[in-house]
mmCIF file of C-alpha atoms and ligand atoms in Angstrom:
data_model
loop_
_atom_site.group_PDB
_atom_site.id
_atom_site.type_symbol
_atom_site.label_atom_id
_atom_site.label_comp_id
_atom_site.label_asym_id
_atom_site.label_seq_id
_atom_site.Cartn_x
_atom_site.Cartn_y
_atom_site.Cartn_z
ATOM 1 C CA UNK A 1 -37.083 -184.619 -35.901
ATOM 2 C CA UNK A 2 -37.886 -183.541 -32.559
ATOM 3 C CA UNK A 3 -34.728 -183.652 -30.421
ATOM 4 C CA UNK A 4 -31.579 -182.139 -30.631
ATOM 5 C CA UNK A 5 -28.596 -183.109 -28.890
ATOM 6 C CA UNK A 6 -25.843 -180.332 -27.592
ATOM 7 C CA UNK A 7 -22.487 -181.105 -27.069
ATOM 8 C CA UNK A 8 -21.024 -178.389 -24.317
ATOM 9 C CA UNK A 9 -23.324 -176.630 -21.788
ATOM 10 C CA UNK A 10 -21.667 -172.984 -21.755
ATOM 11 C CA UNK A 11 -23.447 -169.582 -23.970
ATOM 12 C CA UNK A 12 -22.767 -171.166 -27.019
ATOM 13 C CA UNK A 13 -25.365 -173.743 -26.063
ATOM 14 C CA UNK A 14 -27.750 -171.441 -23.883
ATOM 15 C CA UNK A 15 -28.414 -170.007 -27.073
ATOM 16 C CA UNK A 16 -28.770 -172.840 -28.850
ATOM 17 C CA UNK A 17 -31.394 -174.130 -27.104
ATOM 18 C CA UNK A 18 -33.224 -171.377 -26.537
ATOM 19 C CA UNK A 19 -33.495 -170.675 -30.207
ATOM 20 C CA UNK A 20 -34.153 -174.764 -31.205
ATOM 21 C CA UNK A 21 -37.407 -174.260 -28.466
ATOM 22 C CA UNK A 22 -38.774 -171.799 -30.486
ATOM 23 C CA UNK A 23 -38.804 -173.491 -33.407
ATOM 24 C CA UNK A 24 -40.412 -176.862 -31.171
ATOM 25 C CA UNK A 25 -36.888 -178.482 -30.523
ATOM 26 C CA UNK A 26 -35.987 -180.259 -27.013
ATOM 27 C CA UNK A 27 -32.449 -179.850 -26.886
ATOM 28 C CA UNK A 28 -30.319 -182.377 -24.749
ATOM 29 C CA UNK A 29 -26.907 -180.944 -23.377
ATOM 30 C CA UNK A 30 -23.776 -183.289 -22.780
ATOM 31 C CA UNK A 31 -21.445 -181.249 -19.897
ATOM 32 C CA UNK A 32 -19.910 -182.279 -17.159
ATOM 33 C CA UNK A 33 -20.356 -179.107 -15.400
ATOM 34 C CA UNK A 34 -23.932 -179.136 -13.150
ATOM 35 C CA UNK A 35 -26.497 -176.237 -13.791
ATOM 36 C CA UNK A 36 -24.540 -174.702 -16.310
ATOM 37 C CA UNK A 37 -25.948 -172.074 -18.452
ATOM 38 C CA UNK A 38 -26.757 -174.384 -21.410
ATOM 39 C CA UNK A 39 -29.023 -177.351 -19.158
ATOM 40 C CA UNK A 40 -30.514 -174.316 -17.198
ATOM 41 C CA UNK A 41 -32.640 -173.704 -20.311
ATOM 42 C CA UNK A 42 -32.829 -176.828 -21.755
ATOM 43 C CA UNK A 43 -35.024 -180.085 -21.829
ATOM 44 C CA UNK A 44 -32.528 -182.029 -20.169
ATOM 45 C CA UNK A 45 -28.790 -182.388 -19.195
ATOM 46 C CA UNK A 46 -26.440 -185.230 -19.104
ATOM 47 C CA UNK A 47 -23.674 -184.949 -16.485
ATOM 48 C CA UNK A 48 -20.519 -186.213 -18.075
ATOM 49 C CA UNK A 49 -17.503 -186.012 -19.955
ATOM 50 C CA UNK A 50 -17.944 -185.494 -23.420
ATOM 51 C CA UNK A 51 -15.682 -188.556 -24.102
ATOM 52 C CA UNK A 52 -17.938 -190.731 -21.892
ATOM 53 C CA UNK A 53 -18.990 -193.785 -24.255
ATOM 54 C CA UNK A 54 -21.407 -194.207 -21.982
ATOM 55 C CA UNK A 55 -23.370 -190.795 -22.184
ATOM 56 C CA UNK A 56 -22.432 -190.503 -25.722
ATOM 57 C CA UNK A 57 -24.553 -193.813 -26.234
ATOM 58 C CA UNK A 58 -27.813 -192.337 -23.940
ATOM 59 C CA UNK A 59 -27.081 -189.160 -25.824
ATOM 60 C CA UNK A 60 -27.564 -190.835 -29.460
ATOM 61 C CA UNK A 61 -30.170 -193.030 -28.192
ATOM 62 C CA UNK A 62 -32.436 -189.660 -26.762
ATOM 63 C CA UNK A 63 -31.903 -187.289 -30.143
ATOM 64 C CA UNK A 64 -32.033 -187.358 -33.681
ATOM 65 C CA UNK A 65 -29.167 -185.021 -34.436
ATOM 66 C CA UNK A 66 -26.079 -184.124 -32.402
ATOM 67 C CA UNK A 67 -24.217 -180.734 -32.758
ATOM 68 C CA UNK A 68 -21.526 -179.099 -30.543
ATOM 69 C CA UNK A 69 -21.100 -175.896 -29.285
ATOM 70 C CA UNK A 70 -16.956 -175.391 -29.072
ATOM 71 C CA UNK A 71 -14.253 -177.051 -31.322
ATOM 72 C CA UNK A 72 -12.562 -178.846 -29.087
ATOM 73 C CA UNK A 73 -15.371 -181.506 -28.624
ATOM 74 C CA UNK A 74 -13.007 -184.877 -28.884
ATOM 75 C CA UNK A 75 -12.862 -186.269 -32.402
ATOM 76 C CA UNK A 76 -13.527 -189.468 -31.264
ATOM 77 C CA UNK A 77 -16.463 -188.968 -29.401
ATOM 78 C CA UNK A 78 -18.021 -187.021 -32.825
ATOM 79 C CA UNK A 79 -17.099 -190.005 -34.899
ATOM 80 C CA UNK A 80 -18.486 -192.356 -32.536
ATOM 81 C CA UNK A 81 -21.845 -190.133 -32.414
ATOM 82 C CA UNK A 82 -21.898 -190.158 -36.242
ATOM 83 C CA UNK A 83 -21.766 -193.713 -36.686
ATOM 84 C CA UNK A 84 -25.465 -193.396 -35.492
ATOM 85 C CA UNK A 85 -26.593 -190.300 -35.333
ATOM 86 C CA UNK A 86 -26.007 -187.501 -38.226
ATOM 87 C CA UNK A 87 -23.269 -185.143 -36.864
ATOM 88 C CA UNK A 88 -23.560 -181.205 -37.484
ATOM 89 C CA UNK A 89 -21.354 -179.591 -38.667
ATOM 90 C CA UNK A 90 -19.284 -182.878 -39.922
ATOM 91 C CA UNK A 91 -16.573 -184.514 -37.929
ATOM 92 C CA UNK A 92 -14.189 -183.504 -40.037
ATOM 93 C CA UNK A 93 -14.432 -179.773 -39.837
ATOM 94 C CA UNK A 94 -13.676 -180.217 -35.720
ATOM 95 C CA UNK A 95 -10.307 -181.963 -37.095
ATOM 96 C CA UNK A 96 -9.230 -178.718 -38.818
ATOM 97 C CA UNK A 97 -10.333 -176.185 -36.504
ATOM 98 C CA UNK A 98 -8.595 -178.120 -33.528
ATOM 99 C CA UNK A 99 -4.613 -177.603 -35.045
ATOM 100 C CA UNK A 100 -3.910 -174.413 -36.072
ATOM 101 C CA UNK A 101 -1.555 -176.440 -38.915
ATOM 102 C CA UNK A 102 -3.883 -178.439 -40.216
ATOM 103 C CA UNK A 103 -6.591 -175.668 -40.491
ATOM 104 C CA UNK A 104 -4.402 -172.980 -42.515
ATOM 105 C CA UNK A 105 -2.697 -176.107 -44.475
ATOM 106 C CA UNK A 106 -6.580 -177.322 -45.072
ATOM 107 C CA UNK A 107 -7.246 -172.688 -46.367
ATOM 108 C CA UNK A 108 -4.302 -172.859 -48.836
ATOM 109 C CA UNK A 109 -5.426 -176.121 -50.316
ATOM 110 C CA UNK A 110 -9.005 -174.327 -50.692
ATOM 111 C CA UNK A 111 -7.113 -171.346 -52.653
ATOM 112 C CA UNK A 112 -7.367 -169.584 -49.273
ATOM 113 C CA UNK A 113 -4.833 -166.849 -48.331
ATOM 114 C CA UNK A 114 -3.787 -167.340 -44.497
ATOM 115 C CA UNK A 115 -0.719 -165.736 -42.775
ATOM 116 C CA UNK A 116 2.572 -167.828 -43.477
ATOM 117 C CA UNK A 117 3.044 -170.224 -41.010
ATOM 118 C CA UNK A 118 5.670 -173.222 -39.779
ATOM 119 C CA UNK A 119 4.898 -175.564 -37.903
ATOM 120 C CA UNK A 120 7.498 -175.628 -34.351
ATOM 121 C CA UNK A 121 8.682 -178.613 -32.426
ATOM 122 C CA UNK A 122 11.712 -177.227 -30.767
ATOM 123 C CA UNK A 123 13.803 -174.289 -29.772
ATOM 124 C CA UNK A 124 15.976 -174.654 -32.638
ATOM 125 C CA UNK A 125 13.076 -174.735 -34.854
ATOM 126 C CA UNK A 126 11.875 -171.398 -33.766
ATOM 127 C CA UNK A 127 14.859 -169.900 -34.369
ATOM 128 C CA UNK A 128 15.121 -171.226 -37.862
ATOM 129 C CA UNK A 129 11.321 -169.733 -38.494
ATOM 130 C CA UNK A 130 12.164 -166.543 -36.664
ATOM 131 C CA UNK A 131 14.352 -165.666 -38.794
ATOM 132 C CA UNK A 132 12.993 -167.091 -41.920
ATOM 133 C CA UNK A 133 10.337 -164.133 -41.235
ATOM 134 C CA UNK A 134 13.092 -161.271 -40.135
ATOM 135 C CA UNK A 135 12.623 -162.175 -36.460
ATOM 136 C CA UNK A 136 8.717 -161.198 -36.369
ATOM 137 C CA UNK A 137 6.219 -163.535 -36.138
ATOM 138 C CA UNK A 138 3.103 -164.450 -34.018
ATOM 139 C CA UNK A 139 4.011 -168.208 -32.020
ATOM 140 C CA UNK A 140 0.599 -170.136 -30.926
ATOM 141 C CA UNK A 141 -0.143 -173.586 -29.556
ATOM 142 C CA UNK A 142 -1.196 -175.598 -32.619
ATOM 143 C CA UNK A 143 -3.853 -176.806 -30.110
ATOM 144 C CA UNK A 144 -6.386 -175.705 -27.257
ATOM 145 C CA UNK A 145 -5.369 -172.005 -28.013
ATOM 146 C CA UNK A 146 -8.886 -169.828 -27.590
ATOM 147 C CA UNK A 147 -9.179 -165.894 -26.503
ATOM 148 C CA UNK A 148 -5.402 -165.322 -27.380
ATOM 149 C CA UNK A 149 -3.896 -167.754 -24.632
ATOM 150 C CA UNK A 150 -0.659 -169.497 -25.413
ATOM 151 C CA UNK A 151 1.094 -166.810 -27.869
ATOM 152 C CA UNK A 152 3.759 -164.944 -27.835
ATOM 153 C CA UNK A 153 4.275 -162.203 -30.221
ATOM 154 C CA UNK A 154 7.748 -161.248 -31.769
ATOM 155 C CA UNK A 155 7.703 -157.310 -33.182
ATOM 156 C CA UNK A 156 11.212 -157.380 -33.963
ATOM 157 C CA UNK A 157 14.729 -159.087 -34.404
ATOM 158 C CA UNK A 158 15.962 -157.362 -31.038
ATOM 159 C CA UNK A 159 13.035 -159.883 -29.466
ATOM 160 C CA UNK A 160 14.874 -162.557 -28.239
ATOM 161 C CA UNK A 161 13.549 -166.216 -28.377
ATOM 162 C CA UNK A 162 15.361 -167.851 -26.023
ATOM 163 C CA UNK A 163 13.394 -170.119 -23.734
ATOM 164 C CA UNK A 164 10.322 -169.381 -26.222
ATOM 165 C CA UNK A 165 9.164 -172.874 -26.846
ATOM 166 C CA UNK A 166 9.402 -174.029 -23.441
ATOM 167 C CA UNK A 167 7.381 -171.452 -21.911
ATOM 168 C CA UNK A 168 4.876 -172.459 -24.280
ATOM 169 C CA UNK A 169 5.000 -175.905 -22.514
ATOM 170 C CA UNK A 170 7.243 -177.355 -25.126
ATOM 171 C CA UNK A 171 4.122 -178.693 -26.865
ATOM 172 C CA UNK A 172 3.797 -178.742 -30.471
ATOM 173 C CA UNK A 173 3.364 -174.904 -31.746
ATOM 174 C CA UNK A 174 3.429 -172.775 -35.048
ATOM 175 C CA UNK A 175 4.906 -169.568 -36.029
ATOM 176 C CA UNK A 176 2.850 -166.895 -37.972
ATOM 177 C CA UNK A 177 4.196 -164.367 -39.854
ATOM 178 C CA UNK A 178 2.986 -161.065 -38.300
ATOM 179 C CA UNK A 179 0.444 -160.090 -39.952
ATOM 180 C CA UNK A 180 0.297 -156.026 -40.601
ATOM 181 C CA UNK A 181 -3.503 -155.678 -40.450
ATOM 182 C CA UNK A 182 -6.082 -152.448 -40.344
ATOM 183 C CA UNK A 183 -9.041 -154.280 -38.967
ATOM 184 C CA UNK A 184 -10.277 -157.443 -38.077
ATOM 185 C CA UNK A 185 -13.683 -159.093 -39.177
ATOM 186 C CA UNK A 186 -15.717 -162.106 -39.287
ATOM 187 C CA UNK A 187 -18.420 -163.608 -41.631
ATOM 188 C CA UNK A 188 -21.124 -166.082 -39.934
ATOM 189 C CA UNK A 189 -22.257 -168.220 -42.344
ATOM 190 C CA UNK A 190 -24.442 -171.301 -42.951
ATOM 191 C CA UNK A 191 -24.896 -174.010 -45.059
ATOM 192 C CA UNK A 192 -28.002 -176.500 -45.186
ATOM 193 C CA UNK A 193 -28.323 -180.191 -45.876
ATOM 194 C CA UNK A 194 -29.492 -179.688 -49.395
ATOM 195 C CA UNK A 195 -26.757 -176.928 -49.933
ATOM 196 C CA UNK A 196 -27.898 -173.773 -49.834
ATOM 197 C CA UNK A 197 -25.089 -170.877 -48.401
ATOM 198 C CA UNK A 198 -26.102 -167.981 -46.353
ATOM 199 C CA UNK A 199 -24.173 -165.265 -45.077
ATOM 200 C CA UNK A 200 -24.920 -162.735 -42.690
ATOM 201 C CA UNK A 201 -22.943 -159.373 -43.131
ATOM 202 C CA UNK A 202 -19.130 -158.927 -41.898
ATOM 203 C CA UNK A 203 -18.840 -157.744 -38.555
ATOM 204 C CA UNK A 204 -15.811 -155.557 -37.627
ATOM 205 C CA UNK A 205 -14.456 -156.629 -34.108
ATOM 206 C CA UNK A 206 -12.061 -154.826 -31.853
ATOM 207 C CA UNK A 207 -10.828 -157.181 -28.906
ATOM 208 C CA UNK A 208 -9.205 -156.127 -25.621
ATOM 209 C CA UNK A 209 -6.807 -158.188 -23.913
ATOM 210 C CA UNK A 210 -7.287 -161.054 -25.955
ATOM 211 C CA UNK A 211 -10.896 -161.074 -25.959
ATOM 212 C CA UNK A 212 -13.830 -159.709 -28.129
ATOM 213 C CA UNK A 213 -14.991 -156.644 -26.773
ATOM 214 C CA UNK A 214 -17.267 -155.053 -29.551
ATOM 215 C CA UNK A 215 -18.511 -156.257 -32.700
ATOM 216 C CA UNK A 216 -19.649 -153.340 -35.181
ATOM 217 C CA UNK A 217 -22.007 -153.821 -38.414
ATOM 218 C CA UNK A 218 -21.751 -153.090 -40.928
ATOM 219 C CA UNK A 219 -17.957 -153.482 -40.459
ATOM 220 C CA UNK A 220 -15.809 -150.136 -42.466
ATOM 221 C CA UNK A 221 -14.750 -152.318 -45.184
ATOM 222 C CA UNK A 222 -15.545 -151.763 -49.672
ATOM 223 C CA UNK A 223 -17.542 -154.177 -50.783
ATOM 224 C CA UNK A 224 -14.705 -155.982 -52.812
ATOM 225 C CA UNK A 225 -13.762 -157.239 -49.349
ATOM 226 C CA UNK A 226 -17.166 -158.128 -48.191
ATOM 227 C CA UNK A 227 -17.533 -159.961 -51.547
ATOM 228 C CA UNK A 228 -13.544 -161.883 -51.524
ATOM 229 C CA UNK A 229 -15.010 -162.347 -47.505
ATOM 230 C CA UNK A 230 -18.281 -164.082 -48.657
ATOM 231 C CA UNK A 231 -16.884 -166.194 -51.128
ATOM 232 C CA UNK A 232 -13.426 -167.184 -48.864
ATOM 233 C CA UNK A 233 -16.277 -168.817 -46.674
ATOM 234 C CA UNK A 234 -18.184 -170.214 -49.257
ATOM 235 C CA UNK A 235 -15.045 -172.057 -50.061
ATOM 236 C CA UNK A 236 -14.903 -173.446 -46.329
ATOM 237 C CA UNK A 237 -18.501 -174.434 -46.388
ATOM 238 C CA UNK A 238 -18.298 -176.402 -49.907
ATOM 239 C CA UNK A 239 -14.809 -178.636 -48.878
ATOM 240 C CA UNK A 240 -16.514 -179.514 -45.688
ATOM 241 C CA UNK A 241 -19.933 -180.683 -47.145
ATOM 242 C CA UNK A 242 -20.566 -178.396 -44.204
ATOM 243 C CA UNK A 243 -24.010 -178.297 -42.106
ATOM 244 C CA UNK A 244 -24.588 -175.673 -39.709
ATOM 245 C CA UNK A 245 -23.238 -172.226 -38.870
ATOM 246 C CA UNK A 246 -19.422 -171.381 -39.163
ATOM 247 C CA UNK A 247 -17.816 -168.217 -37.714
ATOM 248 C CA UNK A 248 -14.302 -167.098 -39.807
ATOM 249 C CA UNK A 249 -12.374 -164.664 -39.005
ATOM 250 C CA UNK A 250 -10.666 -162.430 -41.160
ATOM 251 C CA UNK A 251 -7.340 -159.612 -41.242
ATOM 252 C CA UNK A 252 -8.036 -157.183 -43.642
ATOM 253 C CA UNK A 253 -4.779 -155.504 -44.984
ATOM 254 C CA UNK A 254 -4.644 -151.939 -46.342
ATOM 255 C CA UNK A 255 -5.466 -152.647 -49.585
ATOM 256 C CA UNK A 256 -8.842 -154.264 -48.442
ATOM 257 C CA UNK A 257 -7.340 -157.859 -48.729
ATOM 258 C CA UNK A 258 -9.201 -160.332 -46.254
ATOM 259 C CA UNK A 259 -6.930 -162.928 -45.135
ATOM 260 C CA UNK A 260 -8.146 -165.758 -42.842
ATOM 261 C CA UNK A 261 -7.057 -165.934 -39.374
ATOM 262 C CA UNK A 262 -9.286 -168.864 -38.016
ATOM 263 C CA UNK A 263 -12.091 -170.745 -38.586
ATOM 264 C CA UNK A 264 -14.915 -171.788 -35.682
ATOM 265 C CA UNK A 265 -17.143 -174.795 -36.480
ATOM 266 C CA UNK A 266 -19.867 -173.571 -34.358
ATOM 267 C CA UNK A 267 -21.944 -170.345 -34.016
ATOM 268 C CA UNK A 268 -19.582 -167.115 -32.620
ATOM 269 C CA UNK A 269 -19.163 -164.391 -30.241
ATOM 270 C CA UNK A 270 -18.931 -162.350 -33.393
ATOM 271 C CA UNK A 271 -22.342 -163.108 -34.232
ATOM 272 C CA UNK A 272 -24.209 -162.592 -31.989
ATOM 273 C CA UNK A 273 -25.307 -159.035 -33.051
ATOM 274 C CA UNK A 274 -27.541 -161.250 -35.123
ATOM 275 C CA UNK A 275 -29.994 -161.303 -32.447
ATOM 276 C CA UNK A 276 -31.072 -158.076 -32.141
ATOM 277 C CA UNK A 277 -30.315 -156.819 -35.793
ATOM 278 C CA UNK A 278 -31.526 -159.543 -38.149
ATOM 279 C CA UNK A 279 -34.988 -161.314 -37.916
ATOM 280 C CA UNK A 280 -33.458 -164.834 -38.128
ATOM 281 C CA UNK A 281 -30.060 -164.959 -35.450
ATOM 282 C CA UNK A 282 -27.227 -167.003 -36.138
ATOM 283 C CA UNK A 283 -28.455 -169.339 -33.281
ATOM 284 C CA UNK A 284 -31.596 -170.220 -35.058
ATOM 285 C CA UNK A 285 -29.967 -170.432 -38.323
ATOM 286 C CA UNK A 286 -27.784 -173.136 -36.720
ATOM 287 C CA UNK A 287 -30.548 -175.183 -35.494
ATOM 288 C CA UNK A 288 -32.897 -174.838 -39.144
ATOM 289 C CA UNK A 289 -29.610 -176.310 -40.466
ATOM 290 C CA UNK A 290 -28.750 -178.786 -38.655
ATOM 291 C CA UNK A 291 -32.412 -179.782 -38.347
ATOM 292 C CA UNK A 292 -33.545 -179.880 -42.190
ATOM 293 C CA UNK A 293 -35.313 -176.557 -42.550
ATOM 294 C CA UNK A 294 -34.483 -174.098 -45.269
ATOM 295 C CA UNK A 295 -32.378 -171.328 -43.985
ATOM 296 C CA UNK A 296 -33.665 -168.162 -43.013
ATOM 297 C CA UNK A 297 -32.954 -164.664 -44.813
ATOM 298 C CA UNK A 298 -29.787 -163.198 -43.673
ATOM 299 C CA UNK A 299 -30.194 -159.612 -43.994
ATOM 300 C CA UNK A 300 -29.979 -157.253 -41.316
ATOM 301 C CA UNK A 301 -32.791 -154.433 -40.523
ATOM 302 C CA UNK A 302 -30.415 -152.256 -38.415
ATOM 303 C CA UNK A 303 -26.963 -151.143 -37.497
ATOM 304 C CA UNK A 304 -26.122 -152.209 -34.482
ATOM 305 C CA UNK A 305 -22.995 -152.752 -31.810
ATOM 306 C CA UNK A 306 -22.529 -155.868 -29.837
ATOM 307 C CA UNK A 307 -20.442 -155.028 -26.435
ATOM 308 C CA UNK A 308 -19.449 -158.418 -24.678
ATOM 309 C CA UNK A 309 -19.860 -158.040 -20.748
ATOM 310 C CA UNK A 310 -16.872 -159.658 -18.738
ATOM 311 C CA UNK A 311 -16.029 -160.054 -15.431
ATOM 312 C CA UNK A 312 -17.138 -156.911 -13.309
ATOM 313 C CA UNK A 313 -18.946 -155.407 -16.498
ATOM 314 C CA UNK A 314 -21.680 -157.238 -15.141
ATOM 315 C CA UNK A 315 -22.738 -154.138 -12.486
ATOM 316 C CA UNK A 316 -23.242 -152.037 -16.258
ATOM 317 C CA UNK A 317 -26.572 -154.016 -16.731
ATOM 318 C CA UNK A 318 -28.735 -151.518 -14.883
ATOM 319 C CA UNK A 319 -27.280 -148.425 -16.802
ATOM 320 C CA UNK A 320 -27.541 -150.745 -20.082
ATOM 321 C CA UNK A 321 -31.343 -151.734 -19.404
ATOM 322 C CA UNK A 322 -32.084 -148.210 -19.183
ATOM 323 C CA UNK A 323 -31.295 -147.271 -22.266
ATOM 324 C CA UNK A 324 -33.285 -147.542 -25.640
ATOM 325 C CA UNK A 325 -32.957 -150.286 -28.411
ATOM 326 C CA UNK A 326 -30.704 -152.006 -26.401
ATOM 327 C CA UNK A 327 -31.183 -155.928 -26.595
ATOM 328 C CA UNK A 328 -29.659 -157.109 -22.813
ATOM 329 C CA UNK A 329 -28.333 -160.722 -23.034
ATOM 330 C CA UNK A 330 -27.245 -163.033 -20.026
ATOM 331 C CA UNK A 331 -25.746 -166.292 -19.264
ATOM 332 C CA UNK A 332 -27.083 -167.019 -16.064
ATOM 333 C CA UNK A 333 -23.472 -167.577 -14.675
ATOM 334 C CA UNK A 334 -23.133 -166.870 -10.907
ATOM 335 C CA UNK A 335 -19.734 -166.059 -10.271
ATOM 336 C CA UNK A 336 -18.287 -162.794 -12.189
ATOM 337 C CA UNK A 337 -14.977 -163.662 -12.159
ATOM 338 C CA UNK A 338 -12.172 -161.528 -13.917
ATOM 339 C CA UNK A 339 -12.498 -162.178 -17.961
ATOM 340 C CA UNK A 340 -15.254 -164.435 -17.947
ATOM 341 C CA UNK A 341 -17.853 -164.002 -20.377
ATOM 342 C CA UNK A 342 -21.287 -163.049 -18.422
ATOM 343 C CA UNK A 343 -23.573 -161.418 -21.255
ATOM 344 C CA UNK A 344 -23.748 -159.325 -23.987
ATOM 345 C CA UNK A 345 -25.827 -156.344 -25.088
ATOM 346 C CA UNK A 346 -26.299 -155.298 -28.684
ATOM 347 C CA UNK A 347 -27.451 -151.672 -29.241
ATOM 348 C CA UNK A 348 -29.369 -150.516 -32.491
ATOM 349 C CA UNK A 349 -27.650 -147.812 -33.875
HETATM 350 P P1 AMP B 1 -6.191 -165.875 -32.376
HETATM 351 O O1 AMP B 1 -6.120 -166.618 -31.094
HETATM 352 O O2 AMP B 1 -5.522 -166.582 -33.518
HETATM 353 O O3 AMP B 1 -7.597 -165.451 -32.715
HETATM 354 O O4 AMP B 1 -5.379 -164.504 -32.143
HETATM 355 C C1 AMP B 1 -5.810 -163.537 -31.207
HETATM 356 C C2 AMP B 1 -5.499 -162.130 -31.730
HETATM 357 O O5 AMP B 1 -4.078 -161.956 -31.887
HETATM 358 C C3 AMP B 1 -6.082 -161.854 -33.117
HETATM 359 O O6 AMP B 1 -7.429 -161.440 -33.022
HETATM 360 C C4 AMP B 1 -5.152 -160.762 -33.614
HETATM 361 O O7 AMP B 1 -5.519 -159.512 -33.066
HETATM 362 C C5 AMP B 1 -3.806 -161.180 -33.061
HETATM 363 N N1 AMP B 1 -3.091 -162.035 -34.027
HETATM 364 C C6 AMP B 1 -3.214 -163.376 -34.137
HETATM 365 N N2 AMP B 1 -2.453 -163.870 -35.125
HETATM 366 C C7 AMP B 1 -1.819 -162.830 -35.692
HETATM 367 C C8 AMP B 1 -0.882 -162.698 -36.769
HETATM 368 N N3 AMP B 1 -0.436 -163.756 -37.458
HETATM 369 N N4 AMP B 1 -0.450 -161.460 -37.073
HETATM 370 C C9 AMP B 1 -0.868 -160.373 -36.360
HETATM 371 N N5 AMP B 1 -1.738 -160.442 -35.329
HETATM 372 C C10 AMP B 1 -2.221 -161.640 -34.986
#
């Protein structure tokens, strides 16, 4: 095993790669995008699409293992990978994670609890649903949704649909009930090839306009819900024969309930706290799984905050570098436009 190959060149992959060379990897990055911030510290990049059966062949043929770095890597080019390369995390768990239908249909079926959900193919449809739930409800694109785009949310009966599903793009959609939550959190967890589960602790994540803006360990949760929270994605891990690092993300209710909210096959913003607070990160965890090794102890040595840096947040570095037990993270992007992800700094608190 000496090469890995990447699919997607953003953070997610920067990351990646920087934590497989540590451990002797050359990584190999499928994006179309030139210089982006996963081939800028990488062995190589290939310049294409991801559905390119071209550079999905010269990918298999220059790696031994192929793993992605954002769900919505086409399904088709993963099962065309896997036919002769091993494919980590599986196929499969990119299926689920793309359709919001199929991923809480695939939780219940685990003995999951998810919000209530129908699935929406017209006007009249969301009506029906709307008021199936007493007019509240939380309506997403079943597909391609990420940071909050493509939702609308319905606090009331007095919210009026009309024109809902076409503003949506009259794509296929679902309907959520509104969940009533106190907090949000997320586990990362692994899984190896011989199948071994580690999880590091819950993070508790406040986002701002859709995005992640700080995650917080430990997260203020009782350790009933870090327990149902660990074993919800021990659940995940086991259906999927899952290898690889998973990020899911949780509502906790007021009587410390975790309910599922989404599931990312792929290492996540939420984790990345991990860095600075744990000896082994959720990056390299990713790459001793999907490489063979055993996984590496989860725990965390400090308390920490992870602050994601968007857009103009960017001119903070300075002030941030100056400070102590700060761990100062960046993407090597060169344009800082409004709400894109730049960096990251975790402080030990
Ligand atoms: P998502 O794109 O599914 O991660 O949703 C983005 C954010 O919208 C979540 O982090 C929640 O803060 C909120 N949200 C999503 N779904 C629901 C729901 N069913 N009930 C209440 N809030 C929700």
């Amino acid at each position: 095993m000496r090469t890995i190959g990447i699919i997607g060149g953003g953070q997610l992959g920067r990351m990646l790669a920087m934590a497989a060379a540590r451990l002797g990897f050359r990584t190999i990055i499928l994006e179309p995008q030139v210089d982006c911030p996963a081939a800028q510290v990488a062995s190589s990049q290939i310049v294409a699409a991801y559905d390119d059966e071209t550079a999905l062949a010269q990918l298999a043929a220059s790696c031994d293992v192929v793993t992605y770095e954002f769900e919505n890597v086409p399904v088709a080019a993963a099962e065309l990978l896997v036919r002769s390369r091993p494919v980590y995390p599986p196929p499969k768990a990119l299926e689920i994670s793309q359709d919001r239908v199929t991923e809480k249909s695939f939780l219940n079926d685990c003995g999951i609890e998810t919000a209530r959900f129908h699935a929406i193919d017209s006007q009249e449809q969301l009506e029906q649903a709307l008021s199936a739930f007493s007019g509240q409800g939380v309506l997403k694109t079943r597909r391609l949704g990420y940071d909050g785009k493509g939702q609308r949310v319905f606090r009331s009966a007095s919210d009026n649909p009309a024109g809902a599903y076409a503003a949506l793009g009259s794509v296929p959609l679902i309907l959520e009930s509104l969940v009533s939550f106190e907090r949000e959190i997320s586990i990362i967890a692994a899984r190896a090839t011989d199948g071994a589960i580690v999880c590091f602790d819950p993070a508790e994540n406040i986002h701002r306009n859709g995005i992640l803006h700080t995650s917080t360990v430990p997260a203020s949760v009782g350790e009933a819900t870090v327990e149902k929270a660990r074993a919800a994605a021990g659940l995940i891990l086991e259906a999927l024969s899952y290898v690889g690092v998973i990020g899911v993300e949780f509502f906790v209710l007021a009587d410390g309930t975790p309910i599922v909210n989404e599931i990312a096959p792929r290492v996540h913003n939420s984790g990345h706290w991990t860095e600075a607070a744990c000896v082994v990160s959720q990056f390299e965890q990713h790459i001793r799984a999907v490489t063979g090794l055993p996984l590496g102890n989860a725990a965390r040595h400090s308390d920490c905050v992870m602050q994601n840096l968007i857009g103009g947040d960017i001119e903070q570095v300075p002030a941030w570098l100056e400070k102590p037990d700060v761990l100062v993270h960046l993407y090597g992007k060169s344009e800082a436009r409004a709400g894109r992800k730049m960096g990251h700094v975790t402080e030990l608190t």
